[in-house]
PDB file of C-alpha atoms in Angstrom:
ATOM      1  CA  UNK A  33     -11.185 -36.077  19.066  1.00 44.00           C
ATOM      2  CA  UNK A  34     -12.406 -36.788  22.548  1.00 45.00           C
ATOM      3  CA  UNK A  35     -11.679 -40.259  23.803  1.00 46.00           C
ATOM      4  CA  UNK A  36     -10.277 -41.478  20.482  1.00 48.00           C
ATOM      5  CA  UNK A  37      -7.071 -43.391  19.991  1.00 50.00           C
ATOM      6  CA  UNK A  38      -4.625 -41.271  18.018  1.00 54.00           C
ATOM      7  CA  UNK A  39      -2.509 -42.905  15.316  1.00 64.00           C
ATOM      8  CA  UNK A  40       1.269 -42.712  15.478  1.00 74.00           C
ATOM      9  CA  UNK A  41       2.299 -39.072  14.954  1.00 78.00           C
ATOM     10  CA  UNK A  42       3.832 -38.408  11.540  1.00 84.00           C
ATOM     11  CA  UNK A  43       6.396 -36.089  13.163  1.00 86.00           C
ATOM     12  CA  UNK A  44       9.279 -37.024  15.456  1.00 83.00           C
ATOM     13  CA  UNK A  45       9.927 -35.500  18.855  1.00 82.00           C
ATOM     14  CA  UNK A  46      13.493 -34.305  19.440  1.00 84.00           C
ATOM     15  CA  UNK A  47      14.414 -34.393  23.131  1.00 85.00           C
ATOM     16  CA  UNK A  48      18.197 -34.614  23.680  1.00 84.00           C
ATOM     17  CA  UNK A  49      19.305 -36.597  26.746  1.00 89.00           C
ATOM     18  CA  UNK A  50      21.503 -33.620  27.732  1.00 90.00           C
ATOM     19  CA  UNK A  51      18.333 -31.614  28.572  1.00 87.00           C
ATOM     20  CA  UNK A  52      15.871 -32.224  31.402  1.00 88.00           C
ATOM     21  CA  UNK A  53      13.011 -34.505  30.311  1.00 86.00           C
ATOM     22  CA  UNK A  54      10.175 -32.331  28.976  1.00 82.00           C
ATOM     23  CA  UNK A  55       6.870 -32.402  30.838  1.00 81.00           C
ATOM     24  CA  UNK A  56       3.911 -31.428  28.678  1.00 79.00           C
ATOM     25  CA  UNK A  57       5.910 -30.249  25.671  1.00 82.00           C
ATOM     26  CA  UNK A  58       8.637 -31.350  23.246  1.00 83.00           C
ATOM     27  CA  UNK A  59      12.005 -29.607  22.982  1.00 81.00           C
ATOM     28  CA  UNK A  60      11.800 -29.940  19.227  1.00 84.00           C
ATOM     29  CA  UNK A  61       9.708 -31.587  16.546  1.00 81.00           C
ATOM     30  CA  UNK A  62      11.162 -32.815  13.265  1.00 81.00           C
ATOM     31  CA  UNK A  63       8.293 -32.349  10.825  1.00 82.00           C
ATOM     32  CA  UNK A  64       7.590 -34.927   8.155  1.00 83.00           C
ATOM     33  CA  UNK A  65       7.134 -33.630   4.590  1.00 86.00           C
ATOM     34  CA  UNK A  66       3.783 -32.011   4.029  1.00 93.00           C
ATOM     35  CA  UNK A  67       1.688 -28.870   3.792  1.00 93.00           C
ATOM     36  CA  UNK A  68       2.225 -26.160   6.424  1.00 94.00           C
ATOM     37  CA  UNK A  69      -0.797 -24.669   8.147  1.00 95.00           C
ATOM     38  CA  UNK A  70      -0.366 -21.548  10.271  1.00 94.00           C
ATOM     39  CA  UNK A  71      -3.088 -21.312  12.897  1.00 95.00           C
ATOM     40  CA  UNK A  72      -3.910 -17.840  14.213  1.00 96.00           C
ATOM     41  CA  UNK A  73      -4.124 -17.275  17.948  1.00 96.00           C
ATOM     42  CA  UNK A  74      -7.311 -18.800  19.315  1.00 97.00           C
ATOM     43  CA  UNK A  75      -8.873 -17.510  22.509  1.00 98.00           C
ATOM     44  CA  UNK A  76     -11.288 -19.285  24.821  1.00 98.00           C
ATOM     45  CA  UNK A  77     -14.573 -17.940  23.532  1.00 97.00           C
ATOM     46  CA  UNK A  78     -17.599 -19.429  21.845  1.00 97.00           C
ATOM     47  CA  UNK A  79     -19.197 -18.523  18.515  1.00 95.00           C
ATOM     48  CA  UNK A  80     -21.030 -15.622  20.187  1.00 97.00           C
ATOM     49  CA  UNK A  81     -17.739 -14.249  21.566  1.00 96.00           C
ATOM     50  CA  UNK A  82     -18.600 -15.200  25.156  1.00 97.00           C
ATOM     51  CA  UNK A  83     -15.770 -16.118  27.515  1.00 98.00           C
ATOM     52  CA  UNK A  84     -16.364 -18.620  30.320  1.00 98.00           C
ATOM     53  CA  UNK A  85     -14.987 -18.008  33.803  1.00 97.00           C
ATOM     54  CA  UNK A  86     -11.625 -19.506  34.682  1.00 98.00           C
ATOM     55  CA  UNK A  87      -8.425 -20.452  32.920  1.00 98.00           C
ATOM     56  CA  UNK A  88      -9.130 -24.199  32.376  1.00 98.00           C
ATOM     57  CA  UNK A  89     -12.509 -23.400  30.793  1.00 98.00           C
ATOM     58  CA  UNK A  90     -10.889 -20.875  28.470  1.00 98.00           C
ATOM     59  CA  UNK A  91      -8.058 -23.277  27.584  1.00 98.00           C
ATOM     60  CA  UNK A  92     -10.760 -25.843  26.774  1.00 98.00           C
ATOM     61  CA  UNK A  93     -12.470 -23.515  24.300  1.00 98.00           C
ATOM     62  CA  UNK A  94      -9.193 -22.191  22.845  1.00 98.00           C
ATOM     63  CA  UNK A  95      -8.027 -25.751  22.116  1.00 98.00           C
ATOM     64  CA  UNK A  96     -11.455 -26.678  20.770  1.00 98.00           C
ATOM     65  CA  UNK A  97     -11.290 -23.670  18.432  1.00 97.00           C
ATOM     66  CA  UNK A  98      -7.719 -24.517  17.386  1.00 97.00           C
ATOM     67  CA  UNK A  99      -8.667 -28.128  16.610  1.00 97.00           C
ATOM     68  CA  UNK A 100     -11.681 -26.907  14.602  1.00 96.00           C
ATOM     69  CA  UNK A 101      -9.410 -24.823  12.352  1.00 96.00           C
ATOM     70  CA  UNK A 102      -7.009 -27.757  12.065  1.00 96.00           C
ATOM     71  CA  UNK A 103      -9.811 -30.197  11.190  1.00 95.00           C
ATOM     72  CA  UNK A 104     -11.293 -27.823   8.606  1.00 94.00           C
ATOM     73  CA  UNK A 105      -7.943 -27.968   6.789  1.00 94.00           C
ATOM     74  CA  UNK A 106      -7.932 -31.778   7.021  1.00 95.00           C
ATOM     75  CA  UNK A 107      -5.533 -32.015   9.950  1.00 95.00           C
ATOM     76  CA  UNK A 108      -5.446 -33.820  13.279  1.00 95.00           C
ATOM     77  CA  UNK A 109      -3.788 -32.888  16.594  1.00 96.00           C
ATOM     78  CA  UNK A 110      -0.737 -35.029  15.866  1.00 94.00           C
ATOM     79  CA  UNK A 111      -0.004 -32.728  12.899  1.00 94.00           C
ATOM     80  CA  UNK A 112       0.788 -29.813  15.260  1.00 96.00           C
ATOM     81  CA  UNK A 113       4.526 -29.144  15.315  1.00 94.00           C
ATOM     82  CA  UNK A 114       4.832 -25.822  17.152  1.00 95.00           C
ATOM     83  CA  UNK A 115       2.700 -23.891  19.620  1.00 97.00           C
ATOM     84  CA  UNK A 116       2.865 -20.601  21.479  1.00 98.00           C
ATOM     85  CA  UNK A 117       0.608 -20.109  24.448  1.00 98.00           C
ATOM     86  CA  UNK A 118       0.077 -16.602  25.765  1.00 98.00           C
ATOM     87  CA  UNK A 119      -1.425 -16.433  29.233  1.00 98.00           C
ATOM     88  CA  UNK A 120      -2.265 -13.568  31.551  1.00 98.00           C
ATOM     89  CA  UNK A 121      -0.729 -15.479  34.469  1.00 98.00           C
ATOM     90  CA  UNK A 122       1.931 -18.184  34.470  1.00 98.00           C
ATOM     91  CA  UNK A 123       1.250 -18.560  38.191  1.00 98.00           C
ATOM     92  CA  UNK A 124      -2.410 -19.386  37.506  1.00 98.00           C
ATOM     93  CA  UNK A 125      -1.312 -21.799  34.744  1.00 98.00           C
ATOM     94  CA  UNK A 126       1.004 -23.637  37.155  1.00 97.00           C
ATOM     95  CA  UNK A 127      -1.616 -23.721  39.912  1.00 98.00           C
ATOM     96  CA  UNK A 128      -4.226 -25.198  37.532  1.00 98.00           C
ATOM     97  CA  UNK A 129      -1.907 -27.371  35.426  1.00 97.00           C
ATOM     98  CA  UNK A 130      -3.684 -30.603  36.370  1.00 97.00           C
ATOM     99  CA  UNK A 131      -7.073 -29.354  35.114  1.00 98.00           C
ATOM    100  CA  UNK A 132      -5.390 -27.830  32.051  1.00 98.00           C
ATOM    101  CA  UNK A 133      -3.647 -31.170  31.386  1.00 97.00           C
ATOM    102  CA  UNK A 134      -7.014 -32.956  31.418  1.00 97.00           C
ATOM    103  CA  UNK A 135      -8.430 -30.433  28.955  1.00 97.00           C
ATOM    104  CA  UNK A 136      -5.307 -30.825  26.795  1.00 97.00           C
ATOM    105  CA  UNK A 137      -5.667 -34.613  26.617  1.00 96.00           C
ATOM    106  CA  UNK A 138      -9.360 -34.256  25.719  1.00 97.00           C
ATOM    107  CA  UNK A 139      -8.503 -32.287  22.583  1.00 97.00           C
ATOM    108  CA  UNK A 140      -4.924 -33.242  21.698  1.00 96.00           C
ATOM    109  CA  UNK A 141      -4.337 -36.613  23.324  1.00 95.00           C
ATOM    110  CA  UNK A 142      -0.753 -37.126  24.456  1.00 91.00           C
ATOM    111  CA  UNK A 143       0.921 -35.367  21.525  1.00 90.00           C
ATOM    112  CA  UNK A 144       2.974 -32.373  22.638  1.00 91.00           C
ATOM    113  CA  UNK A 145       4.412 -30.078  19.957  1.00 94.00           C
ATOM    114  CA  UNK A 146       7.403 -27.850  20.539  1.00 92.00           C
ATOM    115  CA  UNK A 147       5.905 -25.172  22.798  1.00 95.00           C
ATOM    116  CA  UNK A 148       6.512 -21.885  24.520  1.00 96.00           C
ATOM    117  CA  UNK A 149       4.385 -20.460  27.340  1.00 97.00           C
ATOM    118  CA  UNK A 150       4.542 -16.667  27.638  1.00 98.00           C
ATOM    119  CA  UNK A 151       2.961 -14.424  30.267  1.00 98.00           C
ATOM    120  CA  UNK A 152       1.493 -11.229  28.852  1.00 98.00           C
ATOM    121  CA  UNK A 153      -0.145  -8.311  30.674  1.00 98.00           C
ATOM    122  CA  UNK A 154      -3.205  -8.285  28.395  1.00 97.00           C
ATOM    123  CA  UNK A 155      -4.649  -9.910  25.319  1.00 98.00           C
ATOM    124  CA  UNK A 156      -6.612  -8.141  22.572  1.00 96.00           C
ATOM    125  CA  UNK A 157      -9.960  -9.182  24.044  1.00 96.00           C
ATOM    126  CA  UNK A 158      -9.947  -7.977  27.654  1.00 96.00           C
ATOM    127  CA  UNK A 159     -11.739 -11.034  29.159  1.00 98.00           C
ATOM    128  CA  UNK A 160      -9.297 -13.452  27.478  1.00 98.00           C
ATOM    129  CA  UNK A 161      -6.999 -15.302  29.882  1.00 98.00           C
ATOM    130  CA  UNK A 162      -5.223 -17.332  27.194  1.00 98.00           C
ATOM    131  CA  UNK A 163      -4.482 -17.266  23.468  1.00 98.00           C
ATOM    132  CA  UNK A 164      -2.960 -20.229  21.604  1.00 98.00           C
ATOM    133  CA  UNK A 165      -1.353 -20.087  18.176  1.00 97.00           C
ATOM    134  CA  UNK A 166       0.222 -22.986  16.371  1.00 96.00           C
ATOM    135  CA  UNK A 167       1.852 -24.359  13.254  1.00 96.00           C
ATOM    136  CA  UNK A 168       0.851 -27.727  11.805  1.00 95.00           C
ATOM    137  CA  UNK A 169       2.357 -29.791   8.999  1.00 94.00           C
ATOM    138  CA  UNK A 170      -0.303 -31.879   7.284  1.00 94.00           C
ATOM    139  CA  UNK A 171       0.501 -34.869   5.079  1.00 91.00           C
ATOM    140  CA  UNK A 172       0.970 -34.071   1.373  1.00 88.00           C
ATOM    141  CA  UNK A 173      -2.093 -34.257  -0.818  1.00 77.00           C
TER     142      UNK A 173
END
């Protein structure tokens, strides 16, 4: 999906004016009718289970892996409605948010599902710095 123009998302963002404007996420997403796809947590490794150095590089691969699962089911990034991001360091995420934002836009464009970012002491695979799980609602059919 790199560099492509994304069609209008089928789902509607829900961001009440009584809350601060979201930056890089949606407060809620009202999903259009469709088929629900639950995407398991994806870490930033390649097919040979190798992890690159650094959080942005791992976010890049985790999102690439997530989009591959989504595409295999016939979905696109704008079908994502919910996402949980587990990171080993929220501080590192904040410090590298610009690079992570660039990686995000490469894979997901400017669509931001309802999201939660959670710091965890460790992930299942010791070298993993991030794991991303998501829910998508694909159009019927």
